[in-house]
Structures are given as C-alpha cells and as structure tokens.
Amino acid sequence: MNGPDTLLRAVEATLFAATEPMSVEAISTHLGGADVRAALAELAAFYGPRGIHLVERGKRWHFQTAPDLAHLLRRDHEVARKLSRAATECLAIIAYHEPVSRAEIEAIRGVQTAKGTVDVLMEAGWVRIAGRREVPGRPVIYATTPAFLAHFGLASRRDLPGIDELRATGLLDPVDVAFDALIAGGDDPADDLSDK
Amino acid sequence: MNGPDTLLRAVEATLFAATEPMSVEAISTHLGGADVRAALAELAAFYGPRGIHLVERGKRWHFQTAPDLAHLLRRDHEVARKLSRAATECLAIIAYHEPVSRAEIEAIRGVQTAKGTVDVLMEAGWVRIAGRREVPGRPVIYATTPAFLAHFGLASRRDLPGIDELRATGLLDPVDVAFDALIAGGDDPADDLSDK
Amino acid sequence: MSELALAGGAAGEQLFRQPAAATSSLMLEIDGWEGPLDLLLDLARRQKVDLRRISILELVDQYIAYIGQAEALKLEVAADYLVMAAWLAYLKSAMLLPKEEQEDPSPEELALRLQLRLQRLAAMREAAARLLARDRLARDVFCRGAPEGLAVDRRALWQCEVFDLLQAYGQVKARTAPVVHMVHDRKVMTLDSALARVSAMLGLTLDWVELRDFLPPLPLGEGDWADPRLRRSALASSFVAALELAKQGKAELVQDYTFGPLRLRRLGVAA
C-alpha cells in the first residue's frame, strides 16, 4: 500500500490540528486553494472503522472519537451540565421549527418561557438570533447554530431525529393550520387522526 | 484487512482525546489494565506515513501532526506592500549614515519620524539595533543588516552611489523633488509639509 | 375513569404525605410542571392510550380534581392553572349539553384544538428526549484534547527597490540642503556719483546736452564701462540725477516728443 498523497495528509493534519470544525472553504483556503472534497470523502471513509472518525456537521468537518467508545472516554471528561427541561424543550422546538419566535415557542409549550432559558441555549452556542419576523412587533426569531449540529452529532437539520415523520404528520404545523387541514379534510377529525 | 480491533481503537481514541501526553501506564489504567504496548507500536507504525503521527516523547505518547506538515499549522500569509515614503527615506538615511539614532535621522530628514517607521524596517529585516550612542540619554542607534544588502543587490554599503553621483543622475535636483512631491500626491503628509 | 383518577390521586397523596412541609412541596410540584398544558399532558399520558384517542372529558375531570385537591389544602395555586381549570370546566359543561344547544365555537372544536396542542407538545418533548440521547460532543464523543491549532500570520512583504532608496535619499538631501539666495555683486553707478558727474558736466557748457552724452564715453569706458548692464545703471542714475537737478532749479529738461531724446541744460544762463 502506498502512503496517502500529500493533499490527503495535509487535509488530515489541518483538521487534526484545528481547534474548531472547518468548512470545506476554510480548509481549501488554508491549503492554498486546493480542492479538498475528494480528500475529505476519502478520509471520512478511511477513518470509518477506526477509533477516531472524521465527521461533517453543519457543513463543517472535524475529527472526533468513535461513539461506541463513549464508555471508555466518558469517565475523565466532565459531563456536560444538565439542561433544564424547559431549556431542552425550547431547544427541540427551535431546532424543529426554526426560525421561531419566543411567542411561537410559548404557544407550543403552553407556558411563558423565562428569558434566561433561551439565554442558556445561546450561551451554550447552540442557538442564535436569526433576525426578526416581519409581523407587528417585529419579534426576534431564533435558529440553531453549526455548533448545535456538531454537539448533537447531526450532519444537518435533516438528520434531526424523526423530523420527516413529524413533518409528514403535520405535527410541526401550528394548531390553527392543523385544525383547518382537518376540517377541510371533511372527515370526522377523530377518524382522520386515528388513521395514522 | 479487518478493521482495527477494539483495544487498538480504544488506545487511538484515548490518546486523541487526551489533553496531555500519556504514559503507557496511564493509558493502560484508563483502559481497565489492558496491555497497550503492542497497540501503541502498531498505531505508531500505522500512522507513520500519514499526516498525523503517534510519537513517544519522554515515555509519554501523544498524537501530533507530521513534522513535514508543520508549515501548515502556522502559515505565513505574505502580503506585498510598498514601503512608505517616510520609511524609504529612513532606510536610505540609515544606509548612508549608519549607525544613526532616531534623533539623527530626524535631523537629516528634517521631519519627525514615527517610531513605527523604524519598526517597519526592523520587521522587514533590513535594519537592526546596533547598540547605543554613548551620549546623554544613550539613544539606540540603527544600522542596516546583511539582508538589506542582499535585498538591494549590494555587495557592501560602499556600493551606494555617493552624493556627487546622485547629483549627476539628477536625483538631487530640487525640480525633481517638487515634481515627485506632486506625483506622490500626499502619500505622506509629513513629507508634503516638509516640502513646503 | 376511576383508574385514571386514582393515578392522579396517588400522585397527589404522595405529595401531601408531609403536611408540615406541604406548602413548599406542593408549590414545588406545581412548579415541576411547565404550566397547565404540561400537567394536562402528563394526565393524558396516564390514560395510557394514543394521544389521538384520549378522552377529553376524563382529562378535564382529572385536571379539575387535581387542582381542587391543591386548593383544598388552601395553597396558592398559580393563576395559570386556575384559568385552565375554569376553561376546562366550561368545556366540560358545553360538551355535556345537547349538540343543538352548543355555542360557536363548538366544544368539539375546542376539545380538538386542545388535543392538537397536547400532541404538539408531546411531539417536541419526545424529540427533545431523542436529541439528548444522541452521541453528544464532549459527553459521548470527543474532539481532540490538545489540538495544535492553526494560525495564519499575516506578514507584510515590504517592497522597495534600490532606485526608490536612492531617490528617497536624493530627495532628503535636496529638501534639506540649505537654501541660499546669492545676490551677485553688480557694478552700478550710484545716484550720488551720477549727480556729481551730471552737475560737473553741466557747469562746462550752456548748451542743451542730451542725457546720454553725460554717460562716460565708450572709448574711455575700457573694462567696466563696456558692461552694458553698468551703462544701463548709469543711464538710470543720470536720469534721476537730472530730475533732481531740475527739482533743485539748477537745470531744465526738455523732451520734444514721447520717447524722444531727453535734453538738459544749466538753468540760470538765460536768466
């Protein structure tokens, strides 16, 4: 077996040394404009069976340890601070509905959300302000960050657990929309629901 | 080829995630007392041709990027920049009069010279501190470097044309000075003022 | 219904086991629910059926019973919970009415909306749980412990050619060279000497003499007087001397036409 070529080694070393996940563009820039896509794919495949994996999270690449070795590594690493239930729900609502305003989060949770709850998520680097909704009051809307995807091991939001199913069953639609859809369906709502 | 075995993968992941180089004993303890020597040797050999190396330093093991790729970690991004007029004058004065203090440079230039101007010349590697003048205040004196001679293709400072030669080429002609000042178009305000 | 009501009751009994500390523990428990919808969802889950098939009537009974118990202990129950209890009581009564007497929006619609809300909250709660169960960075998978880091040093590559250097030095020298205005020592005929010469010559003759004739004749003007610049100076000085003599009344001047020859003679001869 020949050794890996120079570009492959360079991409490997660059990502290995990087303190943050890197986009394809950033890697390429760092390596003088080389096309690194093929090298990334080759490296990801190469490391597939190893103790270290090369993964893509939100269009950014980084090395991380293989998930199945978690039990060996966890002990000497500080366990991430436990999120409150409110924060967890908030995070899930933002991730599955983004971009979403605080009022929309509250409509789903049926309870006021303390300002600190979203702040905790922003502080963790998982949630960012994604602008304002162009409706009266111009509320701030929130979305997730690449760091969120990286933390939860998601290549993109499409990988959110069960998101396709939730979308298909209309569970990501607001109650009004879902209600109107049911009524428009003309069937007995209960039947319609129970078909699932 | 089968994938690497679990112990190998575990050692690989452990060293990857470690914040410090680890001794054989520490790795072994971490992995429930397994004998990791063979795994370390195998990993070191495996990574030999790659962009990452597993190395032993002072009986402790750690991953590092391949030494031949070290230039990738710290890249010099060189931006070509034209030396300012003030700096060029400064450099010329140092070359013709070395060693000179900043006060002497100012006296010759007839203009105040910012500290940064000399710093730029030192950064460029053309000027060095050549000691201190043994006068009150003991000012730092500056001289040119071998890199200066090399850059300007001079065998020695004696190759610099003398005043008479400069006059012969018209470089001392005040008309030229006035014209150049016009062309320079306020490149260096201090210089422009001094031309008045 | 009874079984489900018991389930709710059991939870209540657990809570109220220690009456002394009841105040704080109940509030704590109410706080434990993230609002009335959360409590409703919890009660609905105890029906142990699909959320789409839950009995809203049973749910309403359980909720009202739960809040009733809390109130029975004379504890403050958060307003949100009481508002929800009142709304559910209204919903229940409306649902028990014959269909034709129902108001708009119909209780079925309200019940369906409540059901849809519970489904959405449940879906998000489940999604959150699945999210948190993933292999999380820094908990299950780890980045490199001690990355070398990538750094880009921006270094200026200064450009300067020999010509720039020499030109700069030339400019410094030219700029700072002392500026001296040299006034050449020029031969002139002073006004005093012109005055003396013209006065002396006027004394020799009574005739009109042209101004130019007062100048030293060229043959005599060997050397310095051959200098045309000195001659012009002498002419100018002689003219001023003539004016001065005329002013003093010692001479008179005539010029027959513009730019014509200027003639001069001693005054007092005619007189």
XYZ file of C-alpha atoms in Angstrom:
663
model
C 0.000 0.000 0.000
C 1.323 3.374 -0.953
C 1.211 6.092 1.646
C -1.514 8.694 1.419
C -0.822 11.511 -1.019
C 0.320 14.921 0.089
C -3.054 16.625 -0.154
C -4.708 13.883 1.860
C -2.034 14.155 4.520
C -2.338 17.921 4.525
C -6.125 17.831 4.975
C -5.713 15.211 7.687
C -3.115 17.273 9.546
C -5.044 20.509 9.163
C -8.286 19.108 10.566
C -6.365 17.308 13.250
C -4.694 20.489 14.408
C -7.759 22.724 14.069
C -9.418 23.868 17.272
C -12.771 24.355 15.560
C -14.684 22.442 12.901
C -13.717 23.749 9.467
C -15.779 24.304 6.359
C -14.581 22.958 3.019
C -13.810 26.545 2.021
C -11.744 27.211 5.138
C -9.710 24.031 4.645
C -9.187 24.856 0.999
C -8.099 28.412 1.786
C -5.713 27.135 4.398
C -4.182 24.761 1.886
C -3.643 27.321 -0.801
C -6.921 26.840 -2.644
C -6.700 23.109 -3.287
C -9.925 21.181 -3.933
C -10.263 19.115 -0.782
C -13.690 17.489 -1.236
C -12.365 14.205 -2.574
C -9.730 14.063 0.160
C -12.403 14.664 2.831
C -14.576 11.883 1.469
C -11.601 9.532 1.313
C -10.507 10.385 4.849
C -14.032 10.003 6.234
C -14.253 6.552 4.668
C -10.758 5.664 5.800
C -11.448 6.551 9.425
C -14.876 4.893 9.405
C -13.758 1.706 11.201
C -11.194 3.394 13.444
C -11.291 4.845 16.952
C -11.399 8.345 15.518
C -13.973 9.470 12.981
C -13.963 12.318 10.533
C -17.464 13.791 10.506
C -19.322 16.587 8.787
C -21.593 18.688 10.978
C -23.441 21.614 9.508
C -21.059 21.794 6.529
C -18.064 21.823 8.861
C -15.677 18.966 9.304
C -13.933 17.731 12.410
C -12.342 14.663 13.926
C -13.983 13.129 16.960
C -13.773 9.851 18.832
C -15.946 6.962 17.725
C -19.340 6.993 19.512
C -19.105 3.316 20.517
C -16.065 4.114 22.671
C -18.013 6.628 24.747
C -17.969 4.388 27.796
C -14.167 4.310 27.783
C -13.679 8.008 27.438
C -16.515 9.487 29.434
C -15.081 8.940 32.891
C -12.355 11.501 32.832
C -14.236 14.112 30.951
C -16.531 16.485 32.663
C -20.107 15.588 31.906
C -21.873 18.449 30.189
C -24.070 20.409 32.544
C -27.555 19.022 32.553
C -30.066 21.135 30.730
C -33.320 22.013 32.445
C -36.470 20.549 30.976
C -37.571 23.997 29.857
C -34.276 24.534 28.066
C -34.393 21.103 26.482
C -37.900 21.641 25.161
C -37.036 25.093 23.948
C -34.033 23.734 22.114
C -36.086 21.000 20.463
C -38.776 23.485 19.425
C -36.196 25.867 17.969
C -34.388 23.052 16.163
C -37.534 21.503 14.656
C -39.321 24.752 13.848
C -36.550 27.216 13.123
C -36.645 30.096 12.712
C -39.118 30.569 15.538
C -40.106 33.443 17.819
C -40.441 33.221 21.553
C -44.229 33.600 21.256
C -44.299 30.577 18.957
C -42.218 28.585 21.436
C -44.606 29.586 24.186
C -47.641 28.639 22.082
C -46.315 25.099 21.808
C -45.234 24.787 25.421
C -48.369 26.454 26.788
C -46.302 28.381 29.267
C -44.245 31.513 29.399
C -40.600 30.911 28.732
C -38.194 32.686 31.010
C -35.760 34.893 29.144
C -32.932 33.028 30.816
C -33.971 29.783 29.157
C -33.164 30.957 25.657
C -30.091 32.756 27.006
C -28.729 29.468 28.325
C -29.053 27.992 24.848
C -27.404 30.998 23.270
C -24.614 30.851 25.834
C -24.045 27.200 25.014
C -23.592 28.349 21.426
C -26.451 26.210 20.150
C -28.956 28.937 19.395
C -28.560 32.259 17.670
C -30.788 35.174 16.852
C -31.740 34.761 13.219
C -33.299 38.167 12.641
C -36.814 39.425 13.225
C -40.169 38.209 11.989
C -41.714 40.863 9.752
C -45.007 40.989 11.621
C -46.313 43.619 14.046
C -43.885 43.958 16.925
C -41.070 42.511 14.776
C -40.272 39.741 17.264
C -36.796 38.290 17.371
C -36.596 34.845 15.814
C -34.205 32.102 16.824
C -32.413 29.355 14.946
C -29.792 26.743 15.737
C -26.080 27.043 15.016
C -23.469 24.752 13.443
C -22.219 24.141 16.996
C -25.658 22.703 17.826
C -25.368 20.262 14.948
C -21.818 19.380 15.992
C -22.778 18.832 19.611
C -25.647 16.517 18.789
C -23.813 14.725 16.001
C -26.079 15.928 13.201
C -24.756 16.442 9.687
C -27.639 18.843 9.042
C -31.098 19.669 10.353
C -32.475 16.974 8.063
C -30.853 14.484 10.441
C -32.903 15.681 13.420
C -34.455 12.518 14.838
C -37.903 11.887 13.408
C -38.169 15.239 11.643
C -39.528 13.744 8.397
C -42.209 11.858 10.255
C -43.156 14.913 12.315
C -43.402 16.986 9.173
C -45.454 14.343 7.349
C -47.961 14.064 10.172
C -48.289 17.822 10.417
C -47.013 17.878 13.983
C -44.673 20.743 13.068
C -47.599 22.834 11.800
C -49.268 25.313 14.142
C -52.510 24.158 15.762
C -54.600 26.522 13.586
C -53.135 25.139 10.381
C -53.545 21.567 11.555
C -57.106 22.272 12.647
C -58.037 23.887 9.345
C -56.487 20.980 7.485
C -58.551 18.541 9.485
C -61.746 20.496 8.899
C -61.018 20.925 5.220
C -60.417 17.187 5.010
C -64.145 16.964 5.721
C -63.782 13.678 7.538
C -64.502 13.221 11.135
C -61.381 14.670 12.775
C -61.040 11.796 15.171
C -61.070 9.277 12.317
C -58.535 11.266 10.423
C -56.235 11.331 13.365
C -56.681 7.673 14.123
C -55.718 6.715 10.582
C -52.146 7.311 11.464
C -7.976 -6.220 6.009
C -10.213 -6.324 9.008
C -10.922 -3.158 10.871
C -8.681 -2.371 13.823
C -9.528 -4.284 16.972
C -11.282 -2.713 19.912
C -8.181 -2.218 22.046
C -6.389 -0.502 19.199
C -9.356 1.755 18.593
C -9.649 2.477 22.299
C -5.977 3.463 22.582
C -6.333 5.567 19.469
C -9.388 7.393 20.797
C -7.938 7.798 24.278
C -4.764 9.433 23.030
C -6.734 11.543 20.595
C -8.980 12.926 23.319
C -6.215 13.291 25.898
C -5.267 16.843 26.803
C -1.725 15.805 27.686
C 0.714 13.152 26.529
C 0.020 9.881 28.363
C 2.375 7.273 29.738
C 1.847 3.614 28.892
C 0.700 3.054 32.483
C -1.823 5.874 32.323
C -3.308 4.575 29.083
C -3.416 1.076 30.482
C -5.109 2.217 33.683
C -7.587 4.195 31.656
C -8.458 1.110 29.628
C -9.020 -1.236 32.546
C -5.456 -2.509 32.858
C -5.066 -3.806 29.312
C -1.557 -4.199 27.927
C -1.372 -1.413 25.401
C 2.271 -1.629 24.286
C 1.580 -3.698 21.208
C -1.320 -1.441 20.285
C 0.882 1.663 20.642
C 3.596 0.169 18.446
C 1.029 -0.845 15.858
C -0.595 2.567 15.865
C 2.756 4.370 15.608
C 3.655 2.241 12.595
C 0.217 2.681 11.098
C 0.329 6.461 11.312
C 3.945 6.629 10.118
C 3.159 7.641 6.524
C 0.111 9.707 7.407
C -0.484 13.380 8.159
C -0.737 12.551 11.860
C 1.958 10.754 13.800
C 1.787 8.916 17.082
C 5.018 9.690 18.884
C 6.635 8.866 22.197
C 8.364 11.725 23.952
C 9.877 11.184 27.352
C 7.943 7.938 27.821
C 4.669 9.674 27.075
C 2.649 9.163 23.976
C 0.734 11.677 22.001
C -0.574 12.403 18.555
C 0.890 15.276 16.635
C 0.775 16.458 13.082
C 3.548 15.117 10.860
C 6.652 17.282 11.231
C 6.927 17.812 7.487
C 3.465 19.389 7.565
C 4.265 21.750 10.421
C 4.264 24.646 7.975
C 0.539 24.056 7.524
C -0.152 24.821 11.151
C 1.445 28.181 11.108
C 1.198 29.719 7.730
C 2.768 32.954 6.745
C 0.371 34.794 4.620
C 2.608 37.282 2.882
C 1.090 40.441 1.627
C 3.216 42.524 -0.706
C 3.211 46.117 0.478
C 5.076 49.066 -0.843
C 7.325 50.682 1.695
C 6.017 54.127 2.584
C 7.971 57.172 1.515
C 8.811 58.006 5.105
C 10.160 54.505 5.677
C 12.127 54.547 2.428
C 13.753 57.828 3.393
C 14.524 56.499 6.819
C 16.071 53.385 5.345
C 18.158 55.444 2.928
C 19.409 57.660 5.750
C 20.329 54.667 7.881
C 22.112 53.102 4.909
C 24.096 56.249 4.125
C 24.838 57.351 7.664
C 24.833 54.223 9.811
C 24.940 53.895 12.678
C 22.417 56.634 13.387
C 19.996 57.389 16.177
C 16.402 58.310 15.563
C 17.129 61.915 16.502
C 19.857 61.983 13.877
C 17.524 60.501 11.281
C 15.035 63.212 12.095
C 17.698 65.872 11.850
C 18.669 64.644 8.398
C 15.118 64.163 7.193
C 14.071 67.461 8.651
C 10.832 65.807 9.708
C 9.691 63.983 12.795
C 9.924 60.256 12.296
C 7.369 57.972 13.935
C 8.739 55.112 15.971
C 6.656 52.766 13.816
C 8.624 53.783 10.754
C 11.847 52.301 12.077
C 9.905 49.317 13.417
C 8.665 48.539 9.918
C 12.262 48.496 8.693
C 13.269 46.205 11.513
C 10.288 43.950 10.758
C 11.357 43.827 7.140
C 14.726 42.634 8.407
C 16.653 45.459 6.811
C 17.554 47.414 9.910
C 18.875 46.292 13.242
C 19.689 47.958 16.518
C 23.454 48.433 16.516
C 23.881 49.446 20.130
C 23.596 52.773 21.902
C 25.324 56.051 21.311
C 27.470 56.955 24.337
C 25.953 60.380 24.754
C 23.445 61.642 27.319
C 20.230 59.624 27.037
C 22.194 56.808 25.405
C 19.964 56.681 22.325
C 19.602 53.470 20.380
C 21.473 53.549 17.100
C 20.456 51.734 13.973
C 22.364 50.090 11.161
C 21.481 48.019 8.121
C 21.628 44.230 8.034
C 23.123 41.748 5.585
C 19.522 41.097 4.495
C 19.361 44.740 3.464
C 22.398 44.333 1.215
C 21.018 41.091 -0.155
C 17.607 42.575 -0.902
C 19.023 45.561 -2.721
C 21.681 43.556 -4.516
C 24.538 45.447 -2.928
C 27.875 43.819 -2.189
C 28.533 46.367 0.514
C 27.395 49.795 1.622
C 30.230 51.252 -0.414
C 28.202 50.298 -3.495
C 25.703 53.011 -2.648
C 26.269 55.897 -5.045
C 27.818 58.992 -3.476
C 26.246 62.415 -3.335
C 28.050 63.568 -6.466
C 26.848 60.554 -8.385
C 23.329 61.173 -7.198
C 23.596 64.767 -8.353
C 24.875 63.580 -11.722
C 21.806 61.396 -12.178
C 19.571 64.300 -11.299
C 18.356 62.707 -8.137
C 19.362 65.757 -6.141
C 17.606 68.148 -8.490
C 15.098 70.162 -6.496
C 12.799 70.313 -9.531
C 12.549 66.553 -9.404
C 11.808 66.748 -5.727
C 8.970 69.161 -6.332
C 7.676 67.023 -9.186
C 7.881 63.835 -7.156
C 6.089 65.512 -4.302
C 3.311 66.401 -6.714
C 3.173 62.874 -8.097
C 3.243 61.335 -4.652
C 0.075 63.285 -4.029
C 0.232 63.457 -0.263
C 1.355 59.891 0.222
C 2.952 61.001 3.425
C 1.543 64.204 4.877
C 4.634 64.859 6.940
C 6.781 64.746 3.841
C 4.495 67.022 1.948
C 4.608 69.568 4.700
C 8.347 69.457 4.776
C 8.488 70.144 1.069
C 6.803 73.471 1.615
C -62.118 6.987 34.560
C -61.780 5.713 38.087
C -58.436 4.072 37.430
C -57.045 7.218 35.874
C -58.442 9.396 38.589
C -56.746 7.135 41.094
C -53.467 7.561 39.314
C -53.791 11.293 39.671
C -54.895 10.897 43.245
C -51.917 8.713 44.026
C -49.581 11.371 42.841
C -51.429 13.854 45.000
C -51.236 11.660 48.084
C -47.546 11.260 47.645
C -47.205 14.956 47.606
C -49.279 15.632 50.616
C -47.801 12.988 52.837
C -45.950 15.536 54.893
C -48.484 18.245 55.733
C -45.912 20.299 57.623
C -43.823 20.784 54.517
C -46.822 20.695 52.208
C -46.690 24.345 51.235
C -43.303 24.227 49.704
C -43.587 20.748 48.278
C -46.864 21.401 46.524
C -45.652 24.622 45.051
C -42.559 22.782 44.085
C -44.651 20.141 42.402
C -46.761 22.695 40.560
C -43.529 24.371 39.580
C -42.339 20.987 38.419
C -44.933 21.140 35.692
C -44.118 23.541 32.983
C -47.571 25.075 33.099
C -51.121 23.734 32.851
C -50.574 22.217 29.409
C -47.682 20.214 30.802
C -49.845 18.959 33.645
C -52.617 18.120 31.187
C -50.193 16.221 29.001
C -48.984 14.289 31.994
C -52.557 13.407 32.961
C -53.375 12.485 29.374
C -50.392 10.154 29.245
C -51.813 8.316 32.225
C -54.756 7.349 30.086
C -52.185 5.039 28.540
C -53.660 5.464 25.103
C -52.578 7.264 21.986
C -52.906 10.991 22.446
C -55.251 10.982 19.464
C -57.664 8.764 21.338
C -57.630 10.331 24.760
C -60.897 11.178 26.399
C -61.005 14.906 26.818
C -63.834 14.513 29.345
C -61.725 12.258 31.546
C -58.805 14.590 31.173
C -60.920 17.544 32.283
C -62.174 15.641 35.328
C -58.665 14.680 36.337
C -57.313 18.159 35.952
C -60.145 19.766 37.898
C -59.846 17.125 40.596
C -56.125 17.732 40.873
C -56.427 21.474 41.097
C -59.353 21.005 43.510
C -57.136 18.986 45.814
C -54.461 21.596 45.707
C -56.998 24.276 46.508
C -58.490 22.160 49.258
C -55.178 22.432 51.038
C -55.612 26.200 50.918
C -52.489 26.588 48.972
C -51.977 29.168 46.367
C -52.223 27.616 43.005
C -50.700 29.537 40.156
C -53.265 31.611 38.298
C -52.491 29.874 35.019
C -53.643 26.574 36.461
C -56.859 28.092 37.798
C -57.643 29.774 34.496
C -57.126 26.465 32.744
C -59.337 24.740 35.320
C -62.118 27.274 34.728
C -61.810 26.932 30.976
C -61.892 23.128 31.194
C -64.953 23.272 33.467
C -66.679 25.406 30.838
C -65.602 22.987 28.118
C -66.930 20.035 30.065
C -70.297 21.611 30.654
C -70.561 22.563 26.991
C -69.711 19.037 25.929
C -72.431 17.655 28.150
C -75.060 19.846 26.522
C -77.119 18.522 23.630
C -75.454 19.369 20.298
C -78.149 21.838 19.200
C -77.610 23.995 22.265
C -73.880 24.260 21.777
C -72.399 27.620 21.079
C -69.859 28.537 18.494
C -67.035 27.573 18.597
C -68.352 24.134 19.360
C -66.927 22.269 22.340
C -65.776 19.586 19.899
C -63.672 22.145 18.109
C -62.222 23.393 21.376
C -61.511 19.847 22.506
C -59.861 19.052 19.177
C -57.659 22.121 19.443
C -56.638 21.123 22.945
C -55.851 17.669 21.665
C -53.757 19.084 18.836
C -51.834 21.245 21.270
C -51.131 18.276 23.514
C -49.949 16.276 20.515
C -47.531 19.036 19.510
C -46.128 19.436 22.974
C -45.752 15.673 23.280
C -44.009 15.522 19.895
C -41.499 18.168 20.915
C -40.923 16.547 24.279
C -40.186 13.275 22.569
C -37.944 14.993 20.016
C -36.011 16.651 22.843
C -35.516 13.303 24.537
C -34.253 11.748 21.313
C -31.985 14.692 20.730
C -30.474 14.448 24.193
C -29.965 10.719 23.776
C -27.728 11.212 20.765
C -23.977 10.814 20.901
C -23.175 14.218 22.197
C -19.910 16.013 21.781
C -17.885 16.244 24.995
C -20.116 13.598 26.583
C -20.068 10.617 24.250
C -17.692 11.682 21.544
C -14.714 13.910 21.997
C -12.754 16.305 19.940
C -9.019 16.295 20.049
C -7.844 17.054 23.553
C -4.880 19.197 22.683
C -5.089 20.473 19.148
C -2.054 22.346 17.916
C -4.290 24.987 16.428
C -3.990 26.658 13.095
C -2.565 30.098 12.853
C -2.153 32.390 9.941
C 0.456 35.050 10.381
C -0.137 37.954 8.124
C 3.296 39.165 7.263
C 3.944 42.152 5.124
C 6.398 41.572 2.356
C 7.832 45.055 2.100
C 8.677 46.167 -1.360
C 11.365 48.704 -2.102
C 13.896 48.846 -4.917
C 17.361 50.356 -4.999
C 16.058 53.179 -7.140
C 13.420 54.025 -4.523
C 16.137 54.092 -1.928
C 18.459 56.377 -3.870
C 15.647 58.613 -4.949
C 14.476 58.933 -1.362
C 17.959 59.843 -0.219
C 18.326 62.328 -3.054
C 15.027 63.891 -2.054
C 16.031 64.150 1.580
C 19.291 65.792 0.592
C 17.695 68.134 -1.891
C 14.907 69.006 0.503
C 17.107 69.721 3.470
C 20.021 71.382 1.637
C 20.327 74.967 2.992
C 18.676 77.375 0.591
C 20.930 80.408 -0.156
C 19.897 83.307 -2.299
C 23.111 84.619 -3.905
C 22.883 88.306 -4.805
C 25.738 88.961 -7.186
C 27.872 91.990 -6.545
C 26.897 94.064 -9.532
C 28.609 97.215 -10.756
C 26.253 100.122 -10.558
C 26.575 103.915 -10.835
C 25.178 105.290 -7.612
C 22.828 108.234 -7.596
C 25.432 110.323 -5.755
C 28.133 109.762 -8.345
C 25.665 110.399 -11.193
C 24.579 113.618 -9.501
C 28.201 114.734 -9.101
C 29.052 113.823 -12.692
C 25.976 115.495 -14.255
C 26.395 118.660 -12.153
C 30.059 118.890 -13.088
C 29.386 118.405 -16.791
C 26.503 120.925 -16.801
C 28.940 123.511 -15.446
C 31.112 123.137 -18.544
C 28.505 124.146 -21.101
C 25.484 126.313 -21.519
C 24.056 124.340 -24.399
C 21.455 121.712 -24.355
C 23.077 118.353 -23.832
C 21.399 115.045 -24.424
C 21.208 112.867 -21.345
C 23.098 110.004 -22.985
C 26.042 112.288 -23.551
C 26.548 112.607 -19.823
C 27.499 108.922 -19.696
C 31.148 108.076 -19.824
C 32.107 107.731 -23.492
C 32.768 104.160 -24.601
C 36.362 104.604 -25.685
C 37.063 105.814 -22.173
C 34.991 103.056 -20.681
C 37.518 100.365 -21.084
C 36.791 97.394 -18.889
C 33.868 98.045 -16.556
C 32.164 100.688 -18.684
C 31.939 98.262 -21.556
C 29.475 96.299 -19.423
C 26.042 97.121 -20.891
C 24.437 96.495 -17.520
C 26.603 99.131 -15.913
C 25.735 101.542 -18.720
C 22.041 100.992 -18.156
C 22.561 101.612 -14.468
C 24.481 104.786 -15.308
C 21.686 105.958 -17.628
C 19.044 105.366 -14.993
C 21.103 107.098 -12.298
C 21.876 110.009 -14.617
C 18.179 110.421 -15.404
C 17.308 110.504 -11.701
C 20.207 112.976 -11.179
C 18.777 115.179 -13.991
C 15.342 115.127 -12.333
C 16.935 116.010 -9.019
C 18.850 118.955 -10.525
C 15.668 120.172 -12.257
C 13.854 119.966 -8.950
C 16.627 121.963 -7.271
C 16.220 124.588 -10.002
C 19.759 124.042 -11.254
C 18.779 122.594 -14.602
C 15.934 122.332 -17.059
C 14.804 119.324 -19.065
C 13.082 119.079 -22.421
C 11.766 116.234 -24.432
C 10.328 117.152 -27.811
C 8.200 114.070 -28.208
C 7.427 110.890 -26.407
C 10.471 108.623 -26.176
C 12.420 111.368 -27.852
C 15.894 112.356 -26.693
C 15.933 113.994 -23.295
C 17.997 117.174 -23.234
C 19.319 119.044 -20.324
C 20.973 122.445 -19.784
C 22.126 124.546 -16.919
C 19.484 126.900 -15.599
C 20.246 130.425 -14.781
C 22.193 131.012 -18.012
C 19.140 132.502 -19.675
C 18.197 134.307 -16.539
